[in-house]
mmCIF file with all atom_site columns, C-alpha atoms in Angstrom:
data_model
loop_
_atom_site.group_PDB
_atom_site.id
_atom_site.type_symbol
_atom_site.label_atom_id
_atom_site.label_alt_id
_atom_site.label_comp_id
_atom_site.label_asym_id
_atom_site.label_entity_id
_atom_site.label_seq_id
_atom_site.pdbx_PDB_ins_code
_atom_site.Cartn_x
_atom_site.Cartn_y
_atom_site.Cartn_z
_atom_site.occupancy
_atom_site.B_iso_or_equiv
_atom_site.pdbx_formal_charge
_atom_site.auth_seq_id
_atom_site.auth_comp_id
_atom_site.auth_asym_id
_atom_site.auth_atom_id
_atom_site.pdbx_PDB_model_num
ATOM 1  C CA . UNK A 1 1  ? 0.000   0.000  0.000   1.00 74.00 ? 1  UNK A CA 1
ATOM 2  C CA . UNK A 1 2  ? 1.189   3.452  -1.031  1.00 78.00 ? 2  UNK A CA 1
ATOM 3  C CA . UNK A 1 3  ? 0.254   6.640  0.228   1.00 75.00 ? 3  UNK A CA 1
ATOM 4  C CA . UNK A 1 4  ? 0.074   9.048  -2.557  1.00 71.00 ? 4  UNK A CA 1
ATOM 5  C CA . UNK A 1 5  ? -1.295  12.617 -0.597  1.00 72.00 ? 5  UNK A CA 1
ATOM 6  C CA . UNK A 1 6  ? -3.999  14.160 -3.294  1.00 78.00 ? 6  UNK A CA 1
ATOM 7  C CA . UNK A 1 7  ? -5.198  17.300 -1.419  1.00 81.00 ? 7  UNK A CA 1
ATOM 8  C CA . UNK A 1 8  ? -3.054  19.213 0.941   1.00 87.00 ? 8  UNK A CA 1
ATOM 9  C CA . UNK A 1 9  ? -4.318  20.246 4.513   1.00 90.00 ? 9  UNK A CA 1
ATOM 10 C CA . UNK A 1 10 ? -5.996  23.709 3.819   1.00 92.00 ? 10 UNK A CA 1
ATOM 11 C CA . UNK A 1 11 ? -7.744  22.308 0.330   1.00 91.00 ? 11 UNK A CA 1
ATOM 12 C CA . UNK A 1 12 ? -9.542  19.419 3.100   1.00 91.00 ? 12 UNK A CA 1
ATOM 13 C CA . UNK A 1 13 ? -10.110 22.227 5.940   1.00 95.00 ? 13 UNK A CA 1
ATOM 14 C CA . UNK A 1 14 ? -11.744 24.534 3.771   1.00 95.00 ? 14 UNK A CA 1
ATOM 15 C CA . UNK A 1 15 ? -14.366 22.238 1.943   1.00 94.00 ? 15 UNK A CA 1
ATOM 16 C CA . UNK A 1 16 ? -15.091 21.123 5.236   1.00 97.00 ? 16 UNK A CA 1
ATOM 17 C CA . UNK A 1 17 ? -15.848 24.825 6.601   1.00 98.00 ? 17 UNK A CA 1
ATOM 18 C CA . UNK A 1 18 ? -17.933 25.337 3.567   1.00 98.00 ? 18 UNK A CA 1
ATOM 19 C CA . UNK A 1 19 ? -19.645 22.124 4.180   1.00 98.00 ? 19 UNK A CA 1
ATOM 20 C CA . UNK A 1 20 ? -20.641 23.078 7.695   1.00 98.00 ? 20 UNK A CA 1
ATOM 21 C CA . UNK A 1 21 ? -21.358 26.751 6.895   1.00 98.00 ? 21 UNK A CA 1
ATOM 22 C CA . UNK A 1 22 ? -23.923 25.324 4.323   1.00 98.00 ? 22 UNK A CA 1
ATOM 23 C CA . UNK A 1 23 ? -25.166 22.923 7.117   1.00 98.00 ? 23 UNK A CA 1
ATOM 24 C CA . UNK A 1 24 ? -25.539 25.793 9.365   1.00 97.00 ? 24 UNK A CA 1
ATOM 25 C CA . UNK A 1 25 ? -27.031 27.951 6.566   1.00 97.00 ? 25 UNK A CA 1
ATOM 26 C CA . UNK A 1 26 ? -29.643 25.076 5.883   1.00 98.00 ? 26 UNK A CA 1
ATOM 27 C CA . UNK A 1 27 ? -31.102 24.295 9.146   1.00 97.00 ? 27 UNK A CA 1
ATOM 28 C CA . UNK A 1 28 ? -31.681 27.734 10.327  1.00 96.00 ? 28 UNK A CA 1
ATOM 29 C CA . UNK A 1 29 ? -33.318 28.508 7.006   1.00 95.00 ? 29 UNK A CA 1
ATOM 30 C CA . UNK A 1 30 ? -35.296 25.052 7.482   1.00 96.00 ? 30 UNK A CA 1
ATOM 31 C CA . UNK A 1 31 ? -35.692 26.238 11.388  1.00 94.00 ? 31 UNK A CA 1
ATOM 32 C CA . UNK A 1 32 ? -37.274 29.459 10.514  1.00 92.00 ? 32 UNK A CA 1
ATOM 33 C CA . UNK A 1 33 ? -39.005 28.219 7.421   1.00 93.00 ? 33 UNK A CA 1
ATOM 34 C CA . UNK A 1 34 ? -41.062 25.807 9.383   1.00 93.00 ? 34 UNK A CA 1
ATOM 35 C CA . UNK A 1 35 ? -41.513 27.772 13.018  1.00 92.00 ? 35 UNK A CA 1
ATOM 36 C CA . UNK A 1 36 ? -41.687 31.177 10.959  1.00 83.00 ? 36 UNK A CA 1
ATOM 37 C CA . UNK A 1 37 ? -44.545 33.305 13.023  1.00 84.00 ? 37 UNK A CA 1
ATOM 38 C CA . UNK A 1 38 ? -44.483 30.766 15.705  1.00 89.00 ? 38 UNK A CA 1
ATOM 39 C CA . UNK A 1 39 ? -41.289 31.486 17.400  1.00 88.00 ? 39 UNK A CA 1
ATOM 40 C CA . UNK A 1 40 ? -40.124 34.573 19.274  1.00 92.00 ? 40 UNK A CA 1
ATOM 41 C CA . UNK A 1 41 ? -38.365 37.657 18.157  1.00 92.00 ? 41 UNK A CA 1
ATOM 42 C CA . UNK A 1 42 ? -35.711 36.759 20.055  1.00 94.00 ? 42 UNK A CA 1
ATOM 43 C CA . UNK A 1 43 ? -35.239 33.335 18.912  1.00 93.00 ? 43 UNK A CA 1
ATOM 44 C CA . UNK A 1 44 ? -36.197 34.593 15.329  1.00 93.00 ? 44 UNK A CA 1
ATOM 45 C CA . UNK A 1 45 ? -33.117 37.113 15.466  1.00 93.00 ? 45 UNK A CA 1
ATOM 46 C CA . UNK A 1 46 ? -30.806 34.108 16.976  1.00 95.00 ? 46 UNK A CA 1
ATOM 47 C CA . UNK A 1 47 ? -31.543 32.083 13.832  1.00 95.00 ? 47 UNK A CA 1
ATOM 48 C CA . UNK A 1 48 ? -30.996 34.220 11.527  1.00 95.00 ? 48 UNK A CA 1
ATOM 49 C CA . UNK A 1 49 ? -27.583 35.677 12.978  1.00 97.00 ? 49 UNK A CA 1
ATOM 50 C CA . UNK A 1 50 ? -26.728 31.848 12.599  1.00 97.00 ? 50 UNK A CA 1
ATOM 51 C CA . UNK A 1 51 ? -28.012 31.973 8.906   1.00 96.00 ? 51 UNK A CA 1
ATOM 52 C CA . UNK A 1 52 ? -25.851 34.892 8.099   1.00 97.00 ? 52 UNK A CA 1
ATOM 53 C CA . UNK A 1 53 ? -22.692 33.763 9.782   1.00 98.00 ? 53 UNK A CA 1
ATOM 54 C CA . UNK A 1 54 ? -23.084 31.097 8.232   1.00 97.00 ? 54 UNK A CA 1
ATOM 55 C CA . UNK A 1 55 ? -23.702 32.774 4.431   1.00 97.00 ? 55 UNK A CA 1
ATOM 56 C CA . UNK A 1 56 ? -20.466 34.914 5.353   1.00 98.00 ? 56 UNK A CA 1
ATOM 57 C CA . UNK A 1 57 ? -18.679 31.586 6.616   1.00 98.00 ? 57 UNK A CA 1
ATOM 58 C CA . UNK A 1 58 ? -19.575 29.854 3.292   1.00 98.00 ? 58 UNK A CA 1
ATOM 59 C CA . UNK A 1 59 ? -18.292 33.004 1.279   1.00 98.00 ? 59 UNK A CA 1
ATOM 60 C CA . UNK A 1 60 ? -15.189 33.704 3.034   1.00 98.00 ? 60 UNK A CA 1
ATOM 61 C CA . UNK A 1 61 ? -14.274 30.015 2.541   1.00 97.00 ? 61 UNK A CA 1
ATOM 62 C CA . UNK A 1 62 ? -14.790 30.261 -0.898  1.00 97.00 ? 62 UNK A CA 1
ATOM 63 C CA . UNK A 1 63 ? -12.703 33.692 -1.354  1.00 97.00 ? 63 UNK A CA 1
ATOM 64 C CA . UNK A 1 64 ? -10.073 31.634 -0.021  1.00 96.00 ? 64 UNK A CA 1
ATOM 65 C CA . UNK A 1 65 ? -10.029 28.457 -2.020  1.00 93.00 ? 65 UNK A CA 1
ATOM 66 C CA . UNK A 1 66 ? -10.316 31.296 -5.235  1.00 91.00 ? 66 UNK A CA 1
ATOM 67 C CA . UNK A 1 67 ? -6.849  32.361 -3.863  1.00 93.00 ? 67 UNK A CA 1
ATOM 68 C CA . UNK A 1 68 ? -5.490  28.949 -3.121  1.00 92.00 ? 68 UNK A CA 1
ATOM 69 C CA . UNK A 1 69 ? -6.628  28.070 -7.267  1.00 88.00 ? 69 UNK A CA 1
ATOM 70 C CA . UNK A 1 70 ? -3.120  30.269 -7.406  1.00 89.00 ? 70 UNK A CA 1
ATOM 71 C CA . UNK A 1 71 ? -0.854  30.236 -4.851  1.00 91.00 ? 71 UNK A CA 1
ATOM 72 C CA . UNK A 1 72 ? -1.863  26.830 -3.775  1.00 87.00 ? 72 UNK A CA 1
ATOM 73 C CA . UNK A 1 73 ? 0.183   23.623 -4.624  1.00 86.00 ? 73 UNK A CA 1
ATOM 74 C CA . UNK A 1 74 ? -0.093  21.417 -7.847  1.00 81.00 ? 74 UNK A CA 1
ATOM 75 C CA . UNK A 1 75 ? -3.164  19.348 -6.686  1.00 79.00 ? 75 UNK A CA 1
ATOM 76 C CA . UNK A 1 76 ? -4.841  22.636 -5.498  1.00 81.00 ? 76 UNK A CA 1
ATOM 77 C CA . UNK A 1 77 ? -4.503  24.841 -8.393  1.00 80.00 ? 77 UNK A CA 1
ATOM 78 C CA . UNK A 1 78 ? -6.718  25.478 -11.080 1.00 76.00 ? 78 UNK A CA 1
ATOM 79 C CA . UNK A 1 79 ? -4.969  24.005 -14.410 1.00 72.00 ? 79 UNK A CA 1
ATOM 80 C CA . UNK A 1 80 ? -5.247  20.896 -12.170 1.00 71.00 ? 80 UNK A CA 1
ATOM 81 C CA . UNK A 1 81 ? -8.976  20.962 -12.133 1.00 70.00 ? 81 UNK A CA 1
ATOM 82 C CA . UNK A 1 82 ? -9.712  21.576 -15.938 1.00 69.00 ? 82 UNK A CA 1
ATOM 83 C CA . UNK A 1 83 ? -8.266  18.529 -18.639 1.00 60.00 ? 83 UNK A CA 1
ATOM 84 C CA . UNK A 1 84 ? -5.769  21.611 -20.365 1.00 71.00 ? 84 UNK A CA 1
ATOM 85 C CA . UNK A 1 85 ? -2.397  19.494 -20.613 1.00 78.00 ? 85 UNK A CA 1
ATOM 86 C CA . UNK A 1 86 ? -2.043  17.386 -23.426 1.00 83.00 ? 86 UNK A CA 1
ATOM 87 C CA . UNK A 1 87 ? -1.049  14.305 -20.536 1.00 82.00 ? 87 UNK A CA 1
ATOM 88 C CA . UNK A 1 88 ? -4.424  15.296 -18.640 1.00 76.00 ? 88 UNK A CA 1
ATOM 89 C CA . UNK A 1 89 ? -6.908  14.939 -21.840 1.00 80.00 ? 89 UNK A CA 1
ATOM 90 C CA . UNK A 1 90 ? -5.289  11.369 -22.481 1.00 86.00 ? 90 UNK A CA 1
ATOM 91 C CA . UNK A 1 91 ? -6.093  10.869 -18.557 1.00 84.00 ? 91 UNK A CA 1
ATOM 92 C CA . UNK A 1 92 ? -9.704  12.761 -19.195 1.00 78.00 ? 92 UNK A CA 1
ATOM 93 C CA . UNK A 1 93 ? -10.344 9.974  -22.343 1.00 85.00 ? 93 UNK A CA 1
ATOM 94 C CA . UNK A 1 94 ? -8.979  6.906  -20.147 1.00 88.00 ? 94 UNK A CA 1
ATOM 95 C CA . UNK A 1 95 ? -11.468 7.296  -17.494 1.00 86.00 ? 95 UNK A CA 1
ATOM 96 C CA . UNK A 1 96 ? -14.109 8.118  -20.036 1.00 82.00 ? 96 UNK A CA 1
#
């Protein structure tokens, strides 16, 4: 068994911070979609700072992996996500 390390430590961090800002975004809009006039001001405003922290979270997250399509390494950047090199269309019609 060989390890061969695919995505480097930040790349795995931030899709899971977007994947729990979209969690977070999804059950407080689910929360106040369902409870809507039957829940308190209070509560109401609790929810949806949790929905927009969330939104922001996801954004901010996604600002970031933008930058790391650049400055990242290999596996991270962007002319590894699109079949451009001549070596990664013959990989692109293998697995096709």
């Amino acid at each position: 068994y060989i390890l061969h390390p695919v995505w480097d430590p930040l790349l795995r961090a931030l899709h899971w911070w977007m994947a729990l800002a979209m969690m977070a975004q999804f059950t407080s809009g689910a929360t106040l979609l369902a409870l809507g006039n039957d829940m308190s001001d209070a509560l109401m405003g609790k929810i949806d700072i949790i929905h927009y922290v969330g939104g922001y979270a996801f954004a901010a997250g996604l600002v970031v992996r933008i930058i790391w399509l650049f400055v990242g390494p290999p596996t991270a950047r962007w002319r590894d996500l699109l079949p451009l090199t001549p070596a990664q269309r013959r990989i692109w019609r293998e697995t096709l």
